[in-house]
Amino acid sequence: MASYIALGVTARRGPTTSYDLKRYVAESIGYFWQIPHAQLYAEPQRLEDLGLLRSRSEDGGRRRRFFEITDAGREALAAWLADPSTDAPELRDTGLLKLHFGALATPGDVRALGERQREVREERLQRFLEFEAEYDGRPGQEHQLVTLRLGQAYERMFAAFWQQVADSAEDLADGRVASIEMRFLTDGEDGG
Amino acid sequence: MASYIALGVTARRGPTTSYDLKRYVAESIGYFWQIPHAQLYAEPQRLEDLGLLRSRSEDGGRRRRFFEITDAGREALAAWLADPSTDAPELRDTGLLKLHFGALATPGDVRALGERQREVREERLQRFLEFEAEYDGRPGQEHQLVTLRLGQAYERMFAAFWQQVADSAEDLADGRVASIEMRFLTDGEDGG
DNA sequence: TCTGCACCGTACAAGTTGGACGGTTACCCC
DNA sequence: GGGGTAACCGTCCAACTTGTACGGTGCAGA
């Protein structure tokens, strides 16, 4: 997957170093697809060997190595984008893990967990709102913006969920699950 | 993290084999925390060395190895559950990655992506609704149920989001992002 | 001039992964 | 009761991934 990130970013930005990729990932893609930076040095090399990228290095100074996409690279990228199927989406959330085992914890633990997680989610939401404020509105960024909006809705939903958990920690411990109204449930048409 | 899963599951189920852990993870925890099965064989061993689990093996037949939690294990688990802080939650969603690069794709690609992803999310939602139907209502499972309800809301939100994406693929390509109403936004009090 | 920090890349030990394998028991159909 | 197959149970290990440590460059400010 790191390969398509390298292809996609070079396709949009032109000449790009691995370091650029690393920063780009850190402030955008990283929110829904993490990559260790070592991969962002190894992958472009591999892609160059496959003829999907080409590179040129600076002679002096920092000897930076810029990668550009080739026509073959554009084709590979387009083919990938044209395929709507994907690997199963994954989640890794230690908070949910702790909640899952909530019956082994005290209600106080669960309340504290809910409150802390709500804070975390609200901080993330705040960051995402700032990202939107920084959005420069240049054409061609609409898809990123939509993704960002999803992120905002996402964090809002989790924040509301965790608030509910904190509020109902005692009820849960007493077996009253029905009292959780699940206000955070989405707005859309009900049923699947 | 695999260690706390091993501790938590043995604490709740009593004697448990690694194979049991594997199945338990596959049908519940795995939805928000994946573990390769090899870890579920290696970790309990490590925990036994630390004195947090103890094991006994069958003499004959399948020579299954059952793990049980020790008092020290319970303490370690309780300490973990009492700590509301967690690592940053992570997401891995190839669909969002493709959407992020939507400007490099055709509107038709984006529409197909949206439709396919909506299907995927709706299948998952369906599965989660079935899980709830199978829920046996024994006391002590309230926290699992709440987690499951979050999962349902989660899938519903994504399904609605992807539907919107499919519906507005053309608009996005023409730079009209405002037309996306984001109906999927959550219901709660507005603002952070 | 010096100091610190952001920039840029590489190397590699340690850990993780998943797939292949090998055996056991239960069940079903003949 | 014989044969086949599928689920059960565990181990092994080669290939890959990961993070961290390191080493250097250029720029800006004290």
PDB file of N, CA and C in Angstrom, chain B residues 5-41:
ATOM      1  N   ILE B   5      -5.227  -9.298  26.219  1.00  0.00           N
ATOM      2  CA  ILE B   5      -6.312 -10.117  25.680  1.00  0.00           C
ATOM      3  C   ILE B   5      -6.261 -11.507  26.303  1.00  0.00           C
ATOM      4  N   ALA B   6      -5.068 -12.069  26.360  1.00  0.00           N
ATOM      5  CA  ALA B   6      -4.924 -13.394  26.976  1.00  0.00           C
ATOM      6  C   ALA B   6      -5.355 -13.345  28.441  1.00  0.00           C
ATOM      7  N   LEU B   7      -4.923 -12.327  29.157  1.00  0.00           N
ATOM      8  CA  LEU B   7      -5.308 -12.210  30.568  1.00  0.00           C
ATOM      9  C   LEU B   7      -6.809 -12.015  30.704  1.00  0.00           C
ATOM     10  N   GLY B   8      -7.353 -11.104  29.914  1.00  0.00           N
ATOM     11  CA  GLY B   8      -8.782 -10.800  30.020  1.00  0.00           C
ATOM     12  C   GLY B   8      -9.654 -11.997  29.694  1.00  0.00           C
ATOM     13  N   VAL B   9      -9.318 -12.695  28.653  1.00  0.00           N
ATOM     14  CA  VAL B   9     -10.160 -13.821  28.245  1.00  0.00           C
ATOM     15  C   VAL B   9     -10.055 -14.971  29.244  1.00  0.00           C
ATOM     16  N   THR B  10      -8.856 -15.266  29.691  1.00  0.00           N
ATOM     17  CA  THR B  10      -8.741 -16.342  30.691  1.00  0.00           C
ATOM     18  C   THR B  10      -9.421 -15.937  31.997  1.00  0.00           C
ATOM     19  N   ALA B  11      -9.352 -14.663  32.335  1.00  0.00           N
ATOM     20  CA  ALA B  11     -10.016 -14.204  33.563  1.00  0.00           C
ATOM     21  C   ALA B  11     -11.515 -14.449  33.481  1.00  0.00           C
ATOM     22  N   ARG B  12     -12.076 -14.304  32.299  1.00  0.00           N
ATOM     23  CA  ARG B  12     -13.516 -14.447  32.164  1.00  0.00           C
ATOM     24  C   ARG B  12     -13.943 -15.880  31.907  1.00  0.00           C
ATOM     25  N   ARG B  13     -13.160 -16.641  31.154  1.00  0.00           N
ATOM     26  CA  ARG B  13     -13.593 -17.964  30.733  1.00  0.00           C
ATOM     27  C   ARG B  13     -13.032 -19.096  31.560  1.00  0.00           C
ATOM     28  N   GLY B  14     -12.040 -18.841  32.387  1.00  0.00           N
ATOM     29  CA  GLY B  14     -11.343 -19.942  33.044  1.00  0.00           C
ATOM     30  C   GLY B  14     -10.391 -20.591  32.061  1.00  0.00           C
ATOM     31  N   PRO B  15     -10.089 -21.888  32.279  1.00  0.00           N
ATOM     32  CA  PRO B  15      -9.070 -22.560  31.468  1.00  0.00           C
ATOM     33  C   PRO B  15      -9.332 -22.400  29.972  1.00  0.00           C
ATOM     34  N   THR B  16      -8.329 -21.937  29.289  1.00  0.00           N
ATOM     35  CA  THR B  16      -8.472 -21.529  27.897  1.00  0.00           C
ATOM     36  C   THR B  16      -7.237 -21.934  27.105  1.00  0.00           C
ATOM     37  N   THR B  17      -7.440 -22.528  25.946  1.00  0.00           N
ATOM     38  CA  THR B  17      -6.301 -22.838  25.086  1.00  0.00           C
ATOM     39  C   THR B  17      -6.027 -21.666  24.158  1.00  0.00           C
ATOM     40  N   SER B  18      -4.862 -21.682  23.558  1.00  0.00           N
ATOM     41  CA  SER B  18      -4.529 -20.647  22.584  1.00  0.00           C
ATOM     42  C   SER B  18      -5.513 -20.688  21.421  1.00  0.00           C
ATOM     43  N   TYR B  19      -5.920 -21.886  21.102  1.00  0.00           N
ATOM     44  CA  TYR B  19      -6.892 -22.036  20.026  1.00  0.00           C
ATOM     45  C   TYR B  19      -8.220 -21.367  20.377  1.00  0.00           C
ATOM     46  N   ASP B  20      -8.632 -21.503  21.624  1.00  0.00           N
ATOM     47  CA  ASP B  20      -9.832 -20.797  22.088  1.00  0.00           C
ATOM     48  C   ASP B  20      -9.660 -19.288  21.934  1.00  0.00           C
ATOM     49  N   LEU B  21      -8.491 -18.810  22.323  1.00  0.00           N
ATOM     50  CA  LEU B  21      -8.208 -17.378  22.200  1.00  0.00           C
ATOM     51  C   LEU B  21      -8.368 -16.937  20.758  1.00  0.00           C
ATOM     52  N   LYS B  22      -7.791 -17.752  19.889  1.00  0.00           N
ATOM     53  CA  LYS B  22      -7.821 -17.437  18.465  1.00  0.00           C
ATOM     54  C   LYS B  22      -9.264 -17.284  17.971  1.00  0.00           C
ATOM     55  N   ARG B  23     -10.119 -18.221  18.369  1.00  0.00           N
ATOM     56  CA  ARG B  23     -11.509 -18.129  17.920  1.00  0.00           C
ATOM     57  C   ARG B  23     -12.231 -16.954  18.559  1.00  0.00           C
ATOM     58  N   TYR B  24     -11.957 -16.761  19.838  1.00  0.00           N
ATOM     59  CA  TYR B  24     -12.594 -15.653  20.542  1.00  0.00           C
ATOM     60  C   TYR B  24     -12.242 -14.324  19.866  1.00  0.00           C
ATOM     61  N   VAL B  25     -10.978 -14.164  19.565  1.00  0.00           N
ATOM     62  CA  VAL B  25     -10.531 -12.940  18.897  1.00  0.00           C
ATOM     63  C   VAL B  25     -11.201 -12.809  17.527  1.00  0.00           C
ATOM     64  N   ALA B  26     -11.261 -13.908  16.799  1.00  0.00           N
ATOM     65  CA  ALA B  26     -11.802 -13.859  15.436  1.00  0.00           C
ATOM     66  C   ALA B  26     -13.238 -13.358  15.417  1.00  0.00           C
ATOM     67  N   GLU B  27     -14.002 -13.696  16.443  1.00  0.00           N
ATOM     68  CA  GLU B  27     -15.422 -13.357  16.372  1.00  0.00           C
ATOM     69  C   GLU B  27     -15.833 -12.179  17.253  1.00  0.00           C
ATOM     70  N   SER B  28     -14.883 -11.558  17.900  1.00  0.00           N
ATOM     71  CA  SER B  28     -15.280 -10.394  18.698  1.00  0.00           C
ATOM     72  C   SER B  28     -14.183  -9.329  18.704  1.00  0.00           C
ATOM     73  N   ILE B  29     -13.188  -9.512  19.526  1.00  0.00           N
ATOM     74  CA  ILE B  29     -12.144  -8.503  19.674  1.00  0.00           C
ATOM     75  C   ILE B  29     -11.492  -8.139  18.348  1.00  0.00           C
ATOM     76  N   GLY B  30     -11.414  -9.121  17.467  1.00  0.00           N
ATOM     77  CA  GLY B  30     -10.757  -8.900  16.199  1.00  0.00           C
ATOM     78  C   GLY B  30     -11.311  -7.728  15.410  1.00  0.00           C
ATOM     79  N   TYR B  31     -12.547  -7.340  15.688  1.00  0.00           N
ATOM     80  CA  TYR B  31     -13.129  -6.228  14.945  1.00  0.00           C
ATOM     81  C   TYR B  31     -12.524  -4.888  15.327  1.00  0.00           C
ATOM     82  N   PHE B  32     -11.902  -4.829  16.486  1.00  0.00           N
ATOM     83  CA  PHE B  32     -11.223  -3.567  16.800  1.00  0.00           C
ATOM     84  C   PHE B  32      -9.788  -3.781  17.282  1.00  0.00           C
ATOM     85  N   TRP B  33      -9.338  -5.049  17.259  1.00  0.00           N
ATOM     86  CA  TRP B  33      -7.936  -5.293  17.564  1.00  0.00           C
ATOM     87  C   TRP B  33      -7.504  -6.626  16.966  1.00  0.00           C
ATOM     88  N   GLN B  34      -6.803  -6.575  15.832  1.00  0.00           N
ATOM     89  CA  GLN B  34      -6.377  -7.805  15.158  1.00  0.00           C
ATOM     90  C   GLN B  34      -5.123  -8.371  15.810  1.00  0.00           C
ATOM     91  N   ILE B  35      -5.065  -9.671  15.879  1.00  0.00           N
ATOM     92  CA  ILE B  35      -3.868 -10.347  16.357  1.00  0.00           C
ATOM     93  C   ILE B  35      -3.607 -11.549  15.468  1.00  0.00           C
ATOM     94  N   PRO B  36      -2.398 -11.675  14.928  1.00  0.00           N
ATOM     95  CA  PRO B  36      -2.048 -12.896  14.220  1.00  0.00           C
ATOM     96  C   PRO B  36      -2.012 -14.049  15.216  1.00  0.00           C
ATOM     97  N   HIS B  37      -2.451 -15.225  14.763  1.00  0.00           N
ATOM     98  CA  HIS B  37      -2.629 -16.316  15.711  1.00  0.00           C
ATOM     99  C   HIS B  37      -1.329 -16.742  16.369  1.00  0.00           C
ATOM    100  N   ALA B  38      -0.217 -16.571  15.666  1.00  0.00           N
ATOM    101  CA  ALA B  38       1.070 -16.979  16.244  1.00  0.00           C
ATOM    102  C   ALA B  38       1.327 -16.256  17.575  1.00  0.00           C
ATOM    103  N   GLN B  39       0.849 -15.024  17.654  1.00  0.00           N
ATOM    104  CA  GLN B  39       1.013 -14.256  18.893  1.00  0.00           C
ATOM    105  C   GLN B  39       0.235 -14.867  20.042  1.00  0.00           C
ATOM    106  N   LEU B  40      -0.899 -15.466  19.709  1.00  0.00           N
ATOM    107  CA  LEU B  40      -1.755 -16.021  20.752  1.00  0.00           C
ATOM    108  C   LEU B  40      -1.202 -17.344  21.263  1.00  0.00           C
ATOM    109  N   TYR B  41      -0.179 -17.866  20.601  1.00  0.00           N
ATOM    110  CA  TYR B  41       0.533 -19.013  21.134  1.00  0.00           C
ATOM    111  C   TYR B  41       1.780 -18.547  21.887  1.00  0.00           C
TER     112      TYR B  41
END
